[in-house]
C-alpha cells in the first residue's frame, strides 16, 4: 500500500493521540511495528526498504542532490527515524483496528504496577531491538524497589541482543551475559554501521574489557579498572558484507570455497581486484563519513572481525587482513582510503589461507560473513611519526621454557617499540623481546653480541607527512622524542651494553639497542600484564592471548602504565595430561635427532615419512623462484600425505616473510604434518628464532603440530644427517612433476629406509629434552 493523502484522517487520529505521550510514544510505536510484522501487514525488510526510499525522495524535495556528501550521518538518521514513525502510524491506522491501538497504548501505560510481577506482552526473541531498548528505558525510570520485578526479563533482553548484535556462539554468550548491560549494548549499536553482528574480534575485545571493569580488584598497587582501556571503536555489521556483494554483482565468487586449492590460489588476484573496484552501500559510506567527522585526523586501523574470528577453539590468527589508514588527507581522500580498506578486508574472506584453515577445521560450510572493526590507532605523534611506545601480544600460558625456573602458568609477552605488527608476525631479520612473566629479566641470550643481534632493528609506524604506514630502521625512529627511552634501550659500547643514564642527545641513535631491560625491572609493568592475563584466563575458563599497546605517563610520581586492549581471544591448546618419559638406552645409530631447547610435551608414534630440506643446500640456492617453489612442493606433499603420519624438517624460520631465512610456507602448506622441526641455518649464529606467540605459532597449536628447534653441532645434540641424505628419496615417485627439485626436497619413507622400523618422537618439557629414534 502506498501513502495516500486522501486517507490522512485515520493517520492523523493515531498521530494526535501519540502526541499526548511524548516519552511513551517511542515504545508504543515499537509495539505497533511488532504487531504489523507479526500479523503479516508488511515484512520488516519491505518496511525498511520503503523508509529508505522515501527518505531519499524527501532529500530530493529539500534540494539535496548528492545525499552521501550533502547530508551528515546524524541528519540522515533523524530523517529515517521520522519517516519510520509516519509509516508506522500510516500502516497501523489503515490495516489494524483502532481498538488494538488503544490496547497497545493502555498496555504501555499500565505495564508495571507496584508490587506486581511484570508479564511481557511480546516475545523478546522476535521483538525489534528498538522495543527492547525502549522498554529498558521505561523500566529504569521506575523506583529501585520495583525494578527487581523485571530483572529476569532484562537478562533475556541482554541475551537476545548479544546473540543478534555480537555473537550467537553459546560459549561466548554464556560468559558475556554476566558482564554486558543494556547500556553497553546501546552504545555498541550506536557505533555500528549497517545491520548484523559486529564479529568475533570486536566481541573478544569488548568482553575482555567488561570482565576487567567488573571483576578487577586493586592488587599490588594496581587499579586495573582505571589502568586498562580499549580504543575508540566503530563497527560495520556483518550483513553489510552481503549488501556489498549484491550491489557489486560479486556472486560469482560465492562458492569459491568449494574449489580446489590451485584454483583458489589462481583466482585470488582476480577476487582482490573485483572487490577492490567495488563500491560500498550508501548507508555504509554515510556511516564511514560520520566516523571521520568524529575522529578528525586521528590515524585509523581497519580490522577484520568475522563471525568465526577469535571464537572458542578457532582463532583464525592472521587469516584475514587489516589495513592502517593514516587519515592525513582531505575528508574526501580519507573517506576513499577508508572505503578501500573495508573492501580489501572483505576480499580477504576468500584468501587461500583463510579458506584452507576453514576446510581443515571443518568450518567450510559455515556462513562466514565479515564484519569490520574500525579503531583509532593507539599512540602519540612524535615529529612526523605516529606510534605507541610499546605494543605486543601477551599469553596467559607460556608453552615453552628456555630455563627450568620459568613458570608456564605466569604467561609470556612478545614486546616491540611501535606498532604491534612486528610482534605477531614472523618478520625478516628482526626479533621482538620475548618475556617470561615469571622471570622477566631472564632471557635466552647472554652475551652482548647475541643480545644486539636478536633484538628489534626496525619499527612499524605511521609517517604522518607521507600519509603512509611504514617500516623504518630503529635509528630513524629514535630520532623522534620518546620520553620513555631510557627504560627501553641499552647503549652499545662494543664489548658490553650499559644502561642509558645520560640524556639521549649525547648518545647517537645508532648505538642504542632495544632491550626493555629497565622497563622490566619496573615491577608495576610486569604486574599489570600478569594480573590482566591471569584474570581473563580465570573468567574465560581457559588460556587467552591479548594484543595490546601501552601508554606510559612519566608525569605521574611512580610512572603510570595504561594498558590498551586491542584484541582478546581464547586459546586452543594441546592437552597435556601425561608427561612422556624419555626412553633410556637408545643407541646413537638409532637416533635421528635430539633437542634440548624450548621443548614442548608430547609424543608422536610410528612416524612413517620425514620431509626434509637440507639447510646447507637451501642456503646455496641463488634463485628466489626456486626457494618459493620448494614451499609449494611442501604444500603438495602436505596434501598427498594427509593419511600418513609425517613430520617436516628444514632450515631456519618456517613461515617467515623473508625467503632467505626459511621456507615461506603458510597454514595451507603444513596443516597435516605432526611436527615442524626448524634447523639452525649455516652461519645463523646458532639460533633459530622461536615462532611462539606469532600467528604462525597459533596455527601450529590449533593444528596439533609440535614445533621444535634443532641446533646441530652443539654439545650433547645428535643429528643424523647421514641417515636422511643416504635414504632413497621418494619425491620423484610421489610427485613426478617435481622430480627436478629432488636435490633440495627429500621425502624419506622410514620403514623402507630402516628395515621396516618406524620413527618415534618423544618430548618432555620438564627435562627440556626431545628425542627422535627408530623403534
PDB file of N, CA and C in Angstrom, residues 491-567:
ATOM      1  N   UNK A 491      72.946   1.064  25.794  1.00  0.00           N
ATOM      2  CA  UNK A 491      73.934   1.716  24.937  1.00  0.00           C
ATOM      3  C   UNK A 491      75.019   0.706  24.594  1.00  0.00           C
ATOM      4  N   UNK A 492      75.281   0.581  23.305  1.00  0.00           N
ATOM      5  CA  UNK A 492      76.286  -0.364  22.814  1.00  0.00           C
ATOM      6  C   UNK A 492      77.672   0.266  22.931  1.00  0.00           C
ATOM      7  N   UNK A 493      78.490  -0.291  23.804  1.00  0.00           N
ATOM      8  CA  UNK A 493      79.865   0.182  23.987  1.00  0.00           C
ATOM      9  C   UNK A 493      80.876  -0.778  23.373  1.00  0.00           C
ATOM     10  N   UNK A 494      80.401  -1.583  22.415  1.00  0.00           N
ATOM     11  CA  UNK A 494      81.293  -2.510  21.715  1.00  0.00           C
ATOM     12  C   UNK A 494      81.389  -3.850  22.407  1.00  0.00           C
ATOM     13  N   UNK A 495      82.129  -3.908  23.509  1.00  0.00           N
ATOM     14  CA  UNK A 495      82.307  -5.178  24.214  1.00  0.00           C
ATOM     15  C   UNK A 495      81.305  -5.374  25.336  1.00  0.00           C
ATOM     16  N   UNK A 496      80.469  -4.364  25.588  1.00  0.00           N
ATOM     17  CA  UNK A 496      79.440  -4.508  26.621  1.00  0.00           C
ATOM     18  C   UNK A 496      78.297  -3.535  26.338  1.00  0.00           C
ATOM     19  N   UNK A 497      77.176  -3.772  27.005  1.00  0.00           N
ATOM     20  CA  UNK A 497      75.994  -2.917  26.905  1.00  0.00           C
ATOM     21  C   UNK A 497      75.757  -2.276  28.273  1.00  0.00           C
ATOM     22  N   UNK A 498      75.463  -0.999  28.277  1.00  0.00           N
ATOM     23  CA  UNK A 498      75.240  -0.322  29.551  1.00  0.00           C
ATOM     24  C   UNK A 498      73.893   0.394  29.528  1.00  0.00           C
ATOM     25  N   UNK A 499      73.305   0.630  30.711  1.00  0.00           N
ATOM     26  CA  UNK A 499      72.058   1.399  30.774  1.00  0.00           C
ATOM     27  C   UNK A 499      72.274   2.824  30.261  1.00  0.00           C
ATOM     28  N   UNK A 500      71.198   3.414  29.766  1.00  0.00           N
ATOM     29  CA  UNK A 500      71.260   4.788  29.269  1.00  0.00           C
ATOM     30  C   UNK A 500      70.977   5.716  30.449  1.00  0.00           C
ATOM     31  N   UNK A 501      72.018   6.232  31.017  1.00  0.00           N
ATOM     32  CA  UNK A 501      71.881   7.096  32.192  1.00  0.00           C
ATOM     33  C   UNK A 501      71.829   8.555  31.767  1.00  0.00           C
ATOM     34  N   UNK A 502      72.693   8.939  30.850  1.00  0.00           N
ATOM     35  CA  UNK A 502      72.692  10.319  30.383  1.00  0.00           C
ATOM     36  C   UNK A 502      71.570  10.526  29.378  1.00  0.00           C
ATOM     37  N   UNK A 503      71.308  11.780  29.011  1.00  0.00           N
ATOM     38  CA  UNK A 503      70.258  12.088  28.049  1.00  0.00           C
ATOM     39  C   UNK A 503      70.562  11.496  26.690  1.00  0.00           C
ATOM     40  N   UNK A 504      69.543  11.180  25.923  1.00  0.00           N
ATOM     41  CA  UNK A 504      69.727  10.520  24.640  1.00  0.00           C
ATOM     42  C   UNK A 504      70.485  11.385  23.643  1.00  0.00           C
ATOM     43  N   UNK A 505      70.397  12.701  23.779  1.00  0.00           N
ATOM     44  CA  UNK A 505      71.062  13.571  22.811  1.00  0.00           C
ATOM     45  C   UNK A 505      72.578  13.376  22.821  1.00  0.00           C
ATOM     46  N   UNK A 506      73.084  12.844  23.916  1.00  0.00           N
ATOM     47  CA  UNK A 506      74.524  12.630  23.997  1.00  0.00           C
ATOM     48  C   UNK A 506      74.933  11.261  23.458  1.00  0.00           C
ATOM     49  N   UNK A 507      73.969  10.468  23.042  1.00  0.00           N
ATOM     50  CA  UNK A 507      74.246   9.126  22.541  1.00  0.00           C
ATOM     51  C   UNK A 507      73.680   9.007  21.124  1.00  0.00           C
ATOM     52  N   UNK A 508      74.489   8.723  20.119  1.00  0.00           N
ATOM     53  CA  UNK A 508      73.959   8.538  18.758  1.00  0.00           C
ATOM     54  C   UNK A 508      72.929   7.410  18.713  1.00  0.00           C
ATOM     55  N   UNK A 509      71.890   7.623  17.927  1.00  0.00           N
ATOM     56  CA  UNK A 509      70.813   6.630  17.843  1.00  0.00           C
ATOM     57  C   UNK A 509      71.332   5.282  17.367  1.00  0.00           C
ATOM     58  N   UNK A 510      72.402   5.280  16.550  1.00  0.00           N
ATOM     59  CA  UNK A 510      72.948   4.035  16.018  1.00  0.00           C
ATOM     60  C   UNK A 510      73.551   3.156  17.117  1.00  0.00           C
ATOM     61  N   UNK A 511      73.863   3.750  18.272  1.00  0.00           N
ATOM     62  CA  UNK A 511      74.472   2.988  19.361  1.00  0.00           C
ATOM     63  C   UNK A 511      73.437   2.424  20.342  1.00  0.00           C
ATOM     64  N   UNK A 512      72.162   2.679  20.088  1.00  0.00           N
ATOM     65  CA  UNK A 512      71.123   2.242  21.021  1.00  0.00           C
ATOM     66  C   UNK A 512      70.578   0.870  20.620  1.00  0.00           C
ATOM     67  N   UNK A 513      70.427   0.007  21.609  1.00  0.00           N
ATOM     68  CA  UNK A 513      69.927  -1.353  21.411  1.00  0.00           C
ATOM     69  C   UNK A 513      68.636  -1.504  22.204  1.00  0.00           C
ATOM     70  N   UNK A 514      67.563  -1.900  21.513  1.00  0.00           N
ATOM     71  CA  UNK A 514      66.282  -2.095  22.208  1.00  0.00           C
ATOM     72  C   UNK A 514      66.350  -3.366  23.046  1.00  0.00           C
ATOM     73  N   UNK A 515      66.199  -3.236  24.338  1.00  0.00           N
ATOM     74  CA  UNK A 515      66.244  -4.406  25.216  1.00  0.00           C
ATOM     75  C   UNK A 515      65.079  -4.441  26.186  1.00  0.00           C
ATOM     76  N   UNK A 516      64.523  -3.260  26.528  1.00  0.00           N
ATOM     77  CA  UNK A 516      63.442  -3.107  27.505  1.00  0.00           C
ATOM     78  C   UNK A 516      63.870  -3.519  28.913  1.00  0.00           C
ATOM     79  N   UNK A 517      65.173  -3.601  29.166  1.00  0.00           N
ATOM     80  CA  UNK A 517      65.652  -4.102  30.454  1.00  0.00           C
ATOM     81  C   UNK A 517      65.192  -3.242  31.617  1.00  0.00           C
ATOM     82  N   UNK A 518      65.352  -1.926  31.507  1.00  0.00           N
ATOM     83  CA  UNK A 518      64.952  -1.060  32.605  1.00  0.00           C
ATOM     84  C   UNK A 518      63.441  -1.107  32.830  1.00  0.00           C
ATOM     85  N   UNK A 519      62.692  -1.198  31.759  1.00  0.00           N
ATOM     86  CA  UNK A 519      61.239  -1.317  31.866  1.00  0.00           C
ATOM     87  C   UNK A 519      60.855  -2.555  32.659  1.00  0.00           C
ATOM     88  N   UNK A 520      61.513  -3.681  32.385  1.00  0.00           N
ATOM     89  CA  UNK A 520      61.148  -4.946  33.019  1.00  0.00           C
ATOM     90  C   UNK A 520      61.590  -5.009  34.475  1.00  0.00           C
ATOM     91  N   UNK A 521      62.439  -4.082  34.866  1.00  0.00           N
ATOM     92  CA  UNK A 521      62.787  -4.002  36.290  1.00  0.00           C
ATOM     93  C   UNK A 521      61.719  -3.250  37.078  1.00  0.00           C
ATOM     94  N   UNK A 522      60.828  -2.579  36.350  1.00  0.00           N
ATOM     95  CA  UNK A 522      59.696  -1.904  36.997  1.00  0.00           C
ATOM     96  C   UNK A 522      58.601  -2.937  37.226  1.00  0.00           C
ATOM     97  N   UNK A 523      58.447  -3.365  38.463  1.00  0.00           N
ATOM     98  CA  UNK A 523      57.512  -4.462  38.758  1.00  0.00           C
ATOM     99  C   UNK A 523      56.074  -4.103  38.437  1.00  0.00           C
ATOM    100  N   UNK A 524      55.724  -2.809  38.393  1.00  0.00           N
ATOM    101  CA  UNK A 524      54.335  -2.438  38.115  1.00  0.00           C
ATOM    102  C   UNK A 524      53.947  -2.779  36.682  1.00  0.00           C
ATOM    103  N   UNK A 525      54.893  -2.668  35.724  1.00  0.00           N
ATOM    104  CA  UNK A 525      54.585  -3.024  34.343  1.00  0.00           C
ATOM    105  C   UNK A 525      54.337  -4.527  34.218  1.00  0.00           C
ATOM    106  N   UNK A 526      55.239  -5.312  34.753  1.00  0.00           N
ATOM    107  CA  UNK A 526      55.089  -6.772  34.690  1.00  0.00           C
ATOM    108  C   UNK A 526      53.823  -7.202  35.413  1.00  0.00           C
ATOM    109  N   UNK A 527      53.572  -6.616  36.580  1.00  0.00           N
ATOM    110  CA  UNK A 527      52.387  -6.974  37.358  1.00  0.00           C
ATOM    111  C   UNK A 527      51.103  -6.634  36.617  1.00  0.00           C
ATOM    112  N   UNK A 528      51.090  -5.491  35.905  1.00  0.00           N
ATOM    113  CA  UNK A 528      49.904  -5.095  35.146  1.00  0.00           C
ATOM    114  C   UNK A 528      49.559  -6.146  34.103  1.00  0.00           C
ATOM    115  N   UNK A 529      50.547  -6.590  33.343  1.00  0.00           N
ATOM    116  CA  UNK A 529      50.293  -7.588  32.302  1.00  0.00           C
ATOM    117  C   UNK A 529      49.958  -8.943  32.897  1.00  0.00           C
ATOM    118  N   UNK A 530      50.702  -9.345  33.919  1.00  0.00           N
ATOM    119  CA  UNK A 530      50.489 -10.666  34.508  1.00  0.00           C
ATOM    120  C   UNK A 530      49.088 -10.778  35.124  1.00  0.00           C
ATOM    121  N   UNK A 531      48.675  -9.770  35.879  1.00  0.00           N
ATOM    122  CA  UNK A 531      47.366  -9.817  36.521  1.00  0.00           C
ATOM    123  C   UNK A 531      46.231  -9.718  35.514  1.00  0.00           C
ATOM    124  N   UNK A 532      46.420  -8.929  34.463  1.00  0.00           N
ATOM    125  CA  UNK A 532      45.396  -8.845  33.418  1.00  0.00           C
ATOM    126  C   UNK A 532      45.187 -10.201  32.753  1.00  0.00           C
ATOM    127  N   UNK A 533      46.274 -10.850  32.350  1.00  0.00           N
ATOM    128  CA  UNK A 533      46.173 -12.146  31.684  1.00  0.00           C
ATOM    129  C   UNK A 533      45.593 -13.205  32.605  1.00  0.00           C
ATOM    130  N   UNK A 534      45.997 -13.201  33.855  1.00  0.00           N
ATOM    131  CA  UNK A 534      45.506 -14.192  34.806  1.00  0.00           C
ATOM    132  C   UNK A 534      44.009 -14.032  35.045  1.00  0.00           C
ATOM    133  N   UNK A 535      43.558 -12.789  35.204  1.00  0.00           N
ATOM    134  CA  UNK A 535      42.137 -12.546  35.459  1.00  0.00           C
ATOM    135  C   UNK A 535      41.280 -12.952  34.261  1.00  0.00           C
ATOM    136  N   UNK A 536      41.759 -12.648  33.067  1.00  0.00           N
ATOM    137  CA  UNK A 536      40.999 -13.024  31.878  1.00  0.00           C
ATOM    138  C   UNK A 536      40.941 -14.538  31.725  1.00  0.00           C
ATOM    139  N   UNK A 537      42.045 -15.232  31.988  1.00  0.00           N
ATOM    140  CA  UNK A 537      42.024 -16.694  31.911  1.00  0.00           C
ATOM    141  C   UNK A 537      41.030 -17.276  32.916  1.00  0.00           C
ATOM    142  N   UNK A 538      41.001 -16.719  34.109  1.00  0.00           N
ATOM    143  CA  UNK A 538      40.085 -17.215  35.143  1.00  0.00           C
ATOM    144  C   UNK A 538      38.633 -17.114  34.692  1.00  0.00           C
ATOM    145  N   UNK A 539      38.252 -15.977  34.127  1.00  0.00           N
ATOM    146  CA  UNK A 539      36.841 -15.763  33.798  1.00  0.00           C
ATOM    147  C   UNK A 539      36.459 -16.291  32.420  1.00  0.00           C
ATOM    148  N   UNK A 540      37.432 -16.481  31.540  1.00  0.00           N
ATOM    149  CA  UNK A 540      37.164 -17.189  30.290  1.00  0.00           C
ATOM    150  C   UNK A 540      37.113 -18.693  30.516  1.00  0.00           C
ATOM    151  N   UNK A 541      37.771 -19.150  31.568  1.00  0.00           N
ATOM    152  CA  UNK A 541      37.809 -20.577  31.838  1.00  0.00           C
ATOM    153  C   UNK A 541      38.786 -21.324  30.966  1.00  0.00           C
ATOM    154  N   UNK A 542      39.709 -20.623  30.345  1.00  0.00           N
ATOM    155  CA  UNK A 542      40.732 -21.235  29.500  1.00  0.00           C
ATOM    156  C   UNK A 542      41.812 -20.195  29.225  1.00  0.00           C
ATOM    157  N   UNK A 543      42.995 -20.629  28.769  1.00  0.00           N
ATOM    158  CA  UNK A 543      44.049 -19.663  28.462  1.00  0.00           C
ATOM    159  C   UNK A 543      43.614 -18.680  27.377  1.00  0.00           C
ATOM    160  N   UNK A 544      44.185 -17.480  27.424  1.00  0.00           N
ATOM    161  CA  UNK A 544      43.854 -16.445  26.451  1.00  0.00           C
ATOM    162  C   UNK A 544      45.133 -15.812  25.930  1.00  0.00           C
ATOM    163  N   UNK A 545      45.006 -15.126  24.799  1.00  0.00           N
ATOM    164  CA  UNK A 545      46.060 -14.194  24.409  1.00  0.00           C
ATOM    165  C   UNK A 545      45.421 -12.852  24.123  1.00  0.00           C
ATOM    166  N   UNK A 546      46.191 -11.793  24.312  1.00  0.00           N
ATOM    167  CA  UNK A 546      45.714 -10.441  24.046  1.00  0.00           C
ATOM    168  C   UNK A 546      46.745  -9.704  23.204  1.00  0.00           C
ATOM    169  N   UNK A 547      46.265  -8.895  22.276  1.00  0.00           N
ATOM    170  CA  UNK A 547      47.117  -7.924  21.613  1.00  0.00           C
ATOM    171  C   UNK A 547      46.905  -6.588  22.308  1.00  0.00           C
ATOM    172  N   UNK A 548      47.974  -5.823  22.485  1.00  0.00           N
ATOM    173  CA  UNK A 548      47.876  -4.635  23.334  1.00  0.00           C
ATOM    174  C   UNK A 548      48.834  -3.554  22.876  1.00  0.00           C
ATOM    175  N   UNK A 549      48.569  -2.351  23.349  1.00  0.00           N
ATOM    176  CA  UNK A 549      49.512  -1.236  23.270  1.00  0.00           C
ATOM    177  C   UNK A 549      49.572  -0.631  24.663  1.00  0.00           C
ATOM    178  N   UNK A 550      50.681   0.025  24.984  1.00  0.00           N
ATOM    179  CA  UNK A 550      50.874   0.572  26.328  1.00  0.00           C
ATOM    180  C   UNK A 550      51.248   2.048  26.226  1.00  0.00           C
ATOM    181  N   UNK A 551      50.541   2.858  27.016  1.00  0.00           N
ATOM    182  CA  UNK A 551      50.880   4.268  27.152  1.00  0.00           C
ATOM    183  C   UNK A 551      51.571   4.460  28.495  1.00  0.00           C
ATOM    184  N   UNK A 552      52.631   5.253  28.514  1.00  0.00           N
ATOM    185  CA  UNK A 552      53.417   5.456  29.732  1.00  0.00           C
ATOM    186  C   UNK A 552      53.335   6.920  30.139  1.00  0.00           C
ATOM    187  N   UNK A 553      52.875   7.167  31.361  1.00  0.00           N
ATOM    188  CA  UNK A 553      52.757   8.519  31.902  1.00  0.00           C
ATOM    189  C   UNK A 553      53.923   8.777  32.839  1.00  0.00           C
ATOM    190  N   UNK A 554      54.894   9.570  32.373  1.00  0.00           N
ATOM    191  CA  UNK A 554      56.061   9.848  33.199  1.00  0.00           C
ATOM    192  C   UNK A 554      55.880  11.090  34.070  1.00  0.00           C
ATOM    193  N   UNK A 555      54.717  11.748  33.929  1.00  0.00           N
ATOM    194  CA  UNK A 555      54.421  12.862  34.824  1.00  0.00           C
ATOM    195  C   UNK A 555      53.888  12.364  36.158  1.00  0.00           C
ATOM    196  N   UNK A 556      53.422  11.112  36.175  1.00  0.00           N
ATOM    197  CA  UNK A 556      52.941  10.503  37.417  1.00  0.00           C
ATOM    198  C   UNK A 556      54.135  10.228  38.326  1.00  0.00           C
ATOM    199  N   UNK A 557      54.007  10.455  39.648  1.00  0.00           N
ATOM    200  CA  UNK A 557      55.157  10.289  40.551  1.00  0.00           C
ATOM    201  C   UNK A 557      55.824   8.919  40.457  1.00  0.00           C
ATOM    202  N   UNK A 558      55.025   7.845  40.251  1.00  0.00           N
ATOM    203  CA  UNK A 558      55.581   6.495  40.239  1.00  0.00           C
ATOM    204  C   UNK A 558      55.679   5.892  38.838  1.00  0.00           C
ATOM    205  N   UNK A 559      55.502   6.689  37.795  1.00  0.00           N
ATOM    206  CA  UNK A 559      55.429   6.203  36.407  1.00  0.00           C
ATOM    207  C   UNK A 559      54.188   5.320  36.260  1.00  0.00           C
ATOM    208  N   UNK A 560      53.240   5.782  35.479  1.00  0.00           N
ATOM    209  CA  UNK A 560      51.950   5.117  35.354  1.00  0.00           C
ATOM    210  C   UNK A 560      51.814   4.470  33.982  1.00  0.00           C
ATOM    211  N   UNK A 561      51.412   3.206  33.962  1.00  0.00           N
ATOM    212  CA  UNK A 561      51.201   2.482  32.710  1.00  0.00           C
ATOM    213  C   UNK A 561      49.711   2.305  32.468  1.00  0.00           C
ATOM    214  N   UNK A 562      49.277   2.557  31.235  1.00  0.00           N
ATOM    215  CA  UNK A 562      47.906   2.272  30.833  1.00  0.00           C
ATOM    216  C   UNK A 562      47.940   1.234  29.719  1.00  0.00           C
ATOM    217  N   UNK A 563      47.288   0.120  29.963  1.00  0.00           N
ATOM    218  CA  UNK A 563      47.250  -0.987  29.010  1.00  0.00           C
ATOM    219  C   UNK A 563      45.996  -0.860  28.156  1.00  0.00           C
ATOM    220  N   UNK A 564      46.181  -0.787  26.853  1.00  0.00           N
ATOM    221  CA  UNK A 564      45.045  -0.688  25.936  1.00  0.00           C
ATOM    222  C   UNK A 564      44.863  -2.029  25.225  1.00  0.00           C
ATOM    223  N   UNK A 565      43.752  -2.686  25.488  1.00  0.00           N
ATOM    224  CA  UNK A 565      43.465  -3.985  24.869  1.00  0.00           C
ATOM    225  C   UNK A 565      42.974  -3.775  23.442  1.00  0.00           C
ATOM    226  N   UNK A 566      43.635  -4.404  22.506  1.00  0.00           N
ATOM    227  CA  UNK A 566      43.244  -4.321  21.100  1.00  0.00           C
ATOM    228  C   UNK A 566      42.482  -5.564  20.656  1.00  0.00           C
ATOM    229  N   UNK A 567      42.696  -6.664  21.366  1.00  0.00           N
ATOM    230  CA  UNK A 567      42.098  -7.937  20.962  1.00  0.00           C
ATOM    231  C   UNK A 567      42.285  -8.934  22.091  1.00  0.00           C
TER     232      UNK A 567
END
